[in-house]
Amino acid sequence: DPSLRPRIWKILLQIPKIDGEAYLELIRRGPCGSALKEKIRNDTFRTLATDRAFKERVPEEKLVRLLDAFVWKSKDSAQQGKLGFAYVQGMNVLAAPFLYIMPSEVEAFYAFSTFIEQCCPTYVQPALDGAHNGVKLLDKCLEVLDPELFNHLQSKGLHALLYAFPSVLTLCAGTPPLDQVLQLWDFLLAYGVHLNVLCIIAQLFLIRGDLMSSQSPNTLLRKFPPLDAQQVIAMTVTLVRDIPLSLYQDLVRHPWDISLSIE
C-alpha cells in the first residue's frame, strides 16, 4: 500500500525527531552561499525532468529550499565535530523521492538528512568517494558473477565508471519510471543501500543477450531500460549468495565507511 510508504520509510530510517521550528530556522537563513547557491540551482531544474507527476507534486523551489537547509544543518554539525556535508552532484536526485512521497516538506527534510548522514555519507563527500568505490565494486562483483559478460564489456573499454556511475551515485533514482524507483528504494532502505550495486548488475543481466551480441554495447548502456523493480529485486537476492564474503563485506561498508578505499 503506497499510502503506508512514508510511515514505513521513517521507521526504517529510525528518524529520531521531526522539529518543524528547527527546519523553519534553517530556511530563514536563506541560500547557502553564492557558489553553492548557483551549483544547487544548476541542478534542481533538471531533477527528474521528464517525470510529469514529480514536477507537478514537487516545485523546484521546494527542492532548493530543502537542499539549502540541509547544507546549513551540515555546517552546524561540522562545527560540533560531526561529519559535515556540502552540496554535491547527485544530492538533488537523492532528495527527490523523499519530497515526492512525504506528506510534508519538513518530514522530507528529516528523512533525507537521516538517509544521507546514516545510510550513504561517503556518497556525498566532495570527491564522491563512496560512489567511486561503488563502481569499482560493481566491476569486481560482475567479474565474479558473470566473467563472460565482464570480459566482453572490458574488451570494449567499458568499465563500470563509464556506464554505471549515475546509477550508483543516485541509487537508480534517475532510472524511470518513478513508481518503480520507489519500490526499489523500499527494498534498499529495508536491506541496505549497498545492495544497489547488485541491483545495477541485475539490470545488466536483464539485457545480457543484447549486450553480448552487440559490437557496441556502450550504445545500449547510455540509457538503462525502464526499471522493473520486482524483477531486479528478485534477481539481486539470488546474486548475494554468490558474492565472496570479503567482497560482500566491502560492499556493505562502502556507503558509510569513510576509511574504505577500493583499488
Tab-separated table of C-alpha atoms in Angstrom, residues 10-257:
chain	number	residue	atom	x	y	z
A	10	LYS	CA	10.528	6.903	8.578
A	11	ILE	CA	10.524	3.742	10.704
A	12	LEU	CA	13.281	2.124	8.622
A	13	LEU	CA	15.379	5.286	8.847
A	14	GLN	CA	14.737	5.497	12.606
A	15	ILE	CA	14.244	9.242	12.389
A	16	PRO	CA	14.822	10.485	15.948
A	17	LYS	CA	12.749	13.674	15.886
A	18	ILE	CA	10.935	15.965	13.450
A	19	ASP	CA	11.321	19.571	14.555
A	20	GLY	CA	9.346	21.958	12.377
A	21	GLU	CA	10.647	25.069	14.120
A	22	ALA	CA	14.266	23.992	13.632
A	23	TYR	CA	13.599	23.472	9.912
A	24	LEU	CA	11.996	26.909	9.620
A	25	GLU	CA	15.039	28.424	11.311
A	26	LEU	CA	17.317	26.818	8.708
A	27	ILE	CA	15.092	28.115	5.888
A	28	ARG	CA	15.200	31.638	7.314
A	29	ARG	CA	18.959	31.692	6.746
A	30	GLY	CA	18.283	31.725	3.009
A	31	PRO	CA	20.601	30.428	0.270
A	32	CYS	CA	23.775	28.738	1.499
A	33	GLY	CA	26.429	30.986	-0.104
A	34	SER	CA	26.787	32.242	-3.650
A	35	ALA	CA	28.909	29.373	-5.035
A	36	LEU	CA	26.677	26.617	-3.654
A	37	LYS	CA	23.546	28.601	-4.496
A	38	GLU	CA	24.499	28.560	-8.180
A	39	LYS	CA	25.516	24.891	-8.040
A	40	ILE	CA	22.212	23.844	-6.467
A	41	ARG	CA	20.098	25.844	-8.909
A	42	ASN	CA	22.032	24.485	-11.874
A	43	ASP	CA	20.898	21.008	-10.841
A	44	THR	CA	17.427	21.379	-9.362
A	45	PHE	CA	15.618	22.484	-12.513
A	46	ARG	CA	16.570	19.255	-14.303
A	47	THR	CA	15.805	16.860	-11.430
A	48	LEU	CA	13.642	14.032	-12.831
A	49	ALA	CA	12.825	16.498	-15.605
A	50	THR	CA	10.873	14.002	-17.724
A	51	ASP	CA	8.585	12.857	-14.897
A	52	ARG	CA	5.426	14.951	-15.096
A	53	ALA	CA	3.957	13.652	-11.823
A	54	PHE	CA	7.117	14.611	-9.944
A	55	LYS	CA	7.206	18.077	-11.484
A	56	GLU	CA	3.570	18.656	-10.577
A	57	ARG	CA	3.968	17.495	-6.984
A	58	VAL	CA	7.429	18.927	-6.198
A	59	PRO	CA	8.016	22.529	-7.314
A	60	GLU	CA	11.662	23.398	-7.872
A	61	GLU	CA	11.661	25.971	-5.062
A	62	LYS	CA	10.769	23.228	-2.562
A	63	LEU	CA	13.780	21.157	-3.634
A	64	VAL	CA	16.051	24.221	-3.490
A	65	ARG	CA	14.782	25.087	-0.007
A	66	LEU	CA	15.382	21.575	1.322
A	67	LEU	CA	18.925	21.407	-0.094
A	68	ASP	CA	19.821	24.853	1.261
A	69	ALA	CA	18.536	23.835	4.688
A	70	PHE	CA	20.499	20.588	4.589
A	71	VAL	CA	23.749	22.438	3.864
A	72	TRP	CA	23.107	24.829	6.765
A	73	LYS	CA	22.364	21.891	9.076
A	74	SER	CA	25.561	20.163	7.955
A	75	LYS	CA	27.634	23.272	8.625
A	76	ASP	CA	26.222	23.364	12.147
A	77	SER	CA	27.046	19.665	12.622
A	78	ALA	CA	30.614	20.157	11.353
A	79	GLN	CA	31.137	22.899	13.936
A	80	GLN	CA	30.126	20.365	16.599
A	81	GLY	CA	32.811	17.950	15.380
A	82	LYS	CA	30.479	15.719	13.364
A	83	LEU	CA	30.965	14.737	9.733
A	84	GLY	CA	29.923	17.683	7.570
A	85	PHE	CA	28.489	17.851	4.069
A	86	ALA	CA	28.283	20.446	1.344
A	87	TYR	CA	26.078	20.225	-1.733
A	88	VAL	CA	27.468	17.775	-4.301
A	89	GLN	CA	26.349	16.368	-7.629
A	90	GLY	CA	23.509	13.863	-7.283
A	91	MET	CA	22.189	15.145	-3.969
A	92	ASN	CA	19.234	16.734	-5.773
A	93	VAL	CA	18.195	13.367	-7.215
A	94	LEU	CA	18.606	11.615	-3.851
A	95	ALA	CA	16.308	14.205	-2.256
A	96	ALA	CA	13.615	13.822	-4.920
A	97	PRO	CA	11.930	10.600	-3.709
A	98	PHE	CA	11.579	11.971	-0.177
A	99	LEU	CA	9.917	15.173	-1.369
A	100	TYR	CA	7.672	13.145	-3.655
A	101	ILE	CA	6.308	10.704	-1.072
A	102	MET	CA	6.399	12.519	2.277
A	103	PRO	CA	3.224	14.312	3.418
A	104	SER	CA	5.159	17.464	4.313
A	105	GLU	CA	8.375	19.235	3.376
A	106	VAL	CA	9.685	19.073	6.941
A	107	GLU	CA	9.225	15.272	7.039
A	108	ALA	CA	11.027	15.008	3.694
A	109	PHE	CA	13.887	17.116	5.093
A	110	TYR	CA	14.414	14.953	8.167
A	111	ALA	CA	14.079	11.728	6.178
A	112	PHE	CA	16.590	12.941	3.583
A	113	SER	CA	19.010	14.246	6.225
A	114	THR	CA	18.929	10.985	8.173
A	115	PHE	CA	19.319	8.997	4.964
A	116	ILE	CA	22.417	10.926	3.892
A	117	GLU	CA	24.014	11.014	7.333
A	118	GLN	CA	23.357	7.370	8.245
A	119	CYS	CA	22.952	5.359	5.023
A	120	CYS	CA	25.338	6.803	2.442
A	121	PRO	CA	27.573	9.576	3.853
A	122	THR	CA	30.508	8.555	1.646
A	123	TYR	CA	28.448	9.121	-1.498
A	124	VAL	CA	28.185	12.843	-0.856
A	125	GLN	CA	31.719	13.659	0.198
A	126	PRO	CA	33.394	16.304	-2.016
A	127	ALA	CA	35.166	13.710	-4.186
A	128	LEU	CA	32.144	11.336	-4.221
A	129	ASP	CA	34.427	8.652	-2.749
A	130	GLY	CA	31.648	6.208	-1.924
A	131	ALA	CA	30.192	6.287	-5.423
A	132	HIS	CA	33.653	5.780	-6.942
A	133	ASN	CA	34.182	2.803	-4.633
A	134	GLY	CA	30.732	1.609	-5.699
A	135	VAL	CA	31.580	1.430	-9.395
A	136	LYS	CA	34.861	-0.358	-8.616
A	137	LEU	CA	32.926	-2.873	-6.537
A	138	LEU	CA	30.430	-3.264	-9.383
A	139	ASP	CA	33.274	-4.321	-11.698
A	140	LYS	CA	34.595	-6.752	-9.068
A	141	CYS	CA	31.157	-8.255	-8.425
A	142	LEU	CA	30.370	-8.566	-12.136
A	143	GLU	CA	33.681	-10.352	-12.716
A	144	VAL	CA	32.712	-12.909	-10.050
A	145	LEU	CA	29.076	-13.292	-11.116
A	146	ASP	CA	29.486	-13.320	-14.904
A	147	PRO	CA	33.095	-13.428	-16.144
A	148	GLU	CA	31.940	-13.717	-19.764
A	149	LEU	CA	29.886	-10.528	-19.675
A	150	PHE	CA	32.556	-8.763	-17.633
A	151	ASN	CA	35.279	-9.643	-20.174
A	152	HIS	CA	33.063	-8.632	-23.095
A	153	LEU	CA	32.433	-5.191	-21.597
A	154	GLN	CA	36.091	-4.799	-20.648
A	155	SER	CA	37.156	-5.671	-24.202
A	156	LYS	CA	35.079	-2.706	-25.370
A	157	GLY	CA	36.687	-0.440	-22.775
A	158	LEU	CA	33.504	-0.380	-20.692
A	159	HIS	CA	34.417	-0.120	-17.030
A	160	ALA	CA	31.501	0.465	-14.684
A	161	LEU	CA	32.674	4.041	-14.120
A	162	LEU	CA	31.732	4.830	-17.722
A	163	TYR	CA	28.214	3.414	-17.771
A	164	ALA	CA	27.025	2.920	-14.181
A	165	PHE	CA	28.268	5.933	-12.211
A	166	PRO	CA	24.956	7.858	-12.296
A	167	SER	CA	23.014	4.749	-11.243
A	168	VAL	CA	25.434	4.113	-8.373
A	169	LEU	CA	25.534	7.746	-7.227
A	170	THR	CA	21.744	8.203	-7.207
A	171	LEU	CA	20.766	4.656	-6.169
A	172	CYS	CA	18.994	4.275	-9.514
A	173	ALA	CA	16.666	7.201	-8.723
A	174	GLY	CA	17.293	8.627	-12.186
A	175	THR	CA	16.095	5.474	-13.978
A	176	PRO	CA	12.375	5.839	-14.741
A	177	PRO	CA	9.610	5.172	-14.012
A	178	LEU	CA	9.458	6.786	-10.573
A	179	ASP	CA	6.933	4.336	-9.128
A	180	GLN	CA	9.441	1.538	-9.784
A	181	VAL	CA	12.244	3.578	-8.197
A	182	LEU	CA	10.141	3.894	-5.041
A	183	GLN	CA	9.634	0.123	-4.933
A	184	LEU	CA	13.368	-0.413	-5.356
A	185	TRP	CA	14.061	2.053	-2.542
A	186	ASP	CA	11.603	0.154	-0.298
A	187	PHE	CA	13.990	-2.773	-0.714
A	188	LEU	CA	17.201	-0.736	-0.307
A	189	LEU	CA	16.004	1.034	2.831
A	190	ALA	CA	14.937	-2.280	4.352
A	191	TYR	CA	18.026	-4.333	3.495
A	192	GLY	CA	20.801	-1.812	2.854
A	193	VAL	CA	21.714	0.688	0.150
A	194	HIS	CA	24.880	-1.312	-0.582
A	195	LEU	CA	22.654	-3.736	-2.497
A	196	ASN	CA	22.119	-1.088	-5.169
A	197	VAL	CA	25.392	-2.209	-6.783
A	198	LEU	CA	23.920	-5.676	-7.275
A	199	CYS	CA	20.633	-4.141	-8.443
A	200	ILE	CA	22.554	-2.482	-11.270
A	201	ILE	CA	24.174	-5.795	-12.180
A	202	ALA	CA	20.679	-7.326	-12.214
A	203	GLN	CA	19.652	-4.655	-14.716
A	204	LEU	CA	22.622	-5.648	-16.882
A	205	PHE	CA	21.571	-9.296	-16.701
A	206	LEU	CA	18.088	-8.402	-17.937
A	207	ILE	CA	19.650	-7.155	-21.196
A	208	ARG	CA	22.578	-9.601	-21.175
A	209	GLY	CA	21.729	-11.174	-24.530
A	210	ASP	CA	21.685	-7.813	-26.281
A	211	LEU	CA	24.927	-6.747	-24.583
A	212	MET	CA	26.750	-9.950	-25.540
A	213	SER	CA	25.632	-9.818	-29.176
A	214	SER	CA	26.435	-6.141	-29.614
A	215	GLN	CA	29.726	-4.897	-31.011
A	216	SER	CA	28.951	-1.527	-29.445
A	217	PRO	CA	27.353	-2.296	-26.069
A	218	ASN	CA	28.065	1.276	-24.984
A	219	THR	CA	25.115	2.393	-27.112
A	220	LEU	CA	22.818	0.132	-25.044
A	221	LEU	CA	24.272	1.374	-21.764
A	222	ARG	CA	23.957	5.096	-22.433
A	223	LYS	CA	20.436	4.825	-21.079
A	224	PHE	CA	19.284	1.894	-18.988
A	225	PRO	CA	15.935	0.296	-19.920
A	226	PRO	CA	12.867	1.268	-17.845
A	227	LEU	CA	13.201	-0.090	-14.331
A	228	ASP	CA	11.257	-3.194	-13.314
A	229	ALA	CA	11.717	-3.224	-9.558
A	230	GLN	CA	10.285	-6.661	-8.811
A	231	GLN	CA	12.440	-8.378	-11.429
A	232	VAL	CA	15.545	-6.523	-10.285
A	233	ILE	CA	14.936	-7.254	-6.599
A	234	ALA	CA	14.242	-10.951	-7.213
A	235	MET	CA	17.476	-11.296	-9.188
A	236	THR	CA	19.511	-9.264	-6.683
A	237	VAL	CA	18.507	-11.557	-3.816
A	238	THR	CA	19.884	-14.543	-5.714
A	239	LEU	CA	23.128	-12.743	-6.627
A	240	VAL	CA	24.011	-12.048	-2.989
A	241	ARG	CA	24.635	-15.743	-2.370
A	242	ASP	CA	27.409	-15.892	-4.982
A	243	ILE	CA	29.492	-12.973	-3.711
A	244	PRO	CA	32.574	-13.996	-1.663
A	245	LEU	CA	32.371	-12.897	1.968
A	246	SER	CA	35.314	-10.467	1.863
A	247	LEU	CA	33.926	-8.755	-1.236
A	248	TYR	CA	30.453	-8.609	0.293
A	249	GLN	CA	31.867	-7.022	3.450
A	250	ASP	CA	33.442	-4.270	1.322
A	251	LEU	CA	30.104	-3.873	-0.451
A	252	VAL	CA	28.320	-3.410	2.885
A	253	ARG	CA	30.896	-0.907	4.159
A	254	HIS	CA	31.340	1.276	1.100
A	255	PRO	CA	28.317	3.642	1.519
A	256	TRP	CA	29.250	4.669	5.089
A	257	ASP	CA	32.896	3.805	5.838
